[in-house]
Amino acid sequence: MSLKLTNEKILLLSGPNAGGKTVVLKSLGLYALMAQCGLFIPAKEAKLPIFTRFMADIGDRQSMEDDLSTFSAHIQNLARIVKEATENTLILLDELGTGTDPDAGAALSQAIIEALLKKNSTVVATTHLGSLKVWASDKSGIVNGGMIFDSDALAPTYELLMGIPGASYALEISKRMGLGVNIINRSKELVGDGSVNFENILTILEK
């Protein structure tokens, strides 16, 4: 895996489920902490800035006791991150924009990233939202990254490709996991031409 952020400080990471996106997030956070503790990093070469704060939103924090759904728990954490972030903060955000209506989730995610961009924070965020991938491709200060998927073997390669978003391969993975062909075919009909064409473009770019 080769990851380099120079002019951009925000990486929007996409790709298939079980393709290694969350592993990238956790590895980056761990390596940054290890570097600041003077520990060796398992890499041929690594250049990391010094961070004064590490913040993350990874995993499910729903709570019946605190009356928090999955979405509200994420938003509560994201609100604190946006408020306290500085230019020396490393922020790791997993599955940004999920847990609610996709359009609203994409709009909220874009606004959150814009706010962190203004603060000049270093951010690595994962997403499956197509509209967010398209927006990031034209936004200064943000770079897309995609986890590669072997479409022939229907398996992730756990390789990161910088510069273009990754396709989600939701239907292909669902088929591999045993979901019926009739359901897969009906899903293709329902998902709409725009979404399918966008996924096809990403697949061609990967190849």
Coordinates of C-alpha atoms in Angstrom, one line a residue, residues 16-19 149-158 169-181 184:
P16 CA -15.9 -2.7 -1.7
N17 CA -17.1 -4.0 1.7
A18 CA -14.5 -6.1 3.4
G19 CA -11.9 -4.5 1.1
F149 CA -11.3 -5.4 -6.1
D150 CA -10.6 -8.4 -8.4
S151 CA -13.8 -8.6 -10.4
D152 CA -12.8 -11.9 -11.9
A153 CA -12.2 -13.6 -8.6
L154 CA -14.9 -11.5 -6.8
A155 CA -12.4 -10.8 -4.0
P156 CA -10.7 -7.7 -2.7
T157 CA -6.9 -7.3 -3.2
Y158 CA -6.4 -5.0 -0.2
Y169 CA -19.3 -3.9 -5.8
A170 CA -22.3 -4.3 -3.5
L171 CA -24.3 -6.6 -5.9
E172 CA -21.3 -8.7 -6.9
I173 CA -20.3 -9.2 -3.2
S174 CA -24.0 -10.0 -2.3
K175 CA -24.0 -12.7 -5.0
R176 CA -20.8 -14.1 -3.8
M177 CA -22.3 -14.3 -0.2
G178 CA -25.1 -16.4 -1.5
L179 CA -28.0 -14.0 -2.2
G180 CA -30.3 -15.4 -4.9
V181 CA -29.8 -14.6 -8.6
I184 CA -29.5 -9.7 -7.6

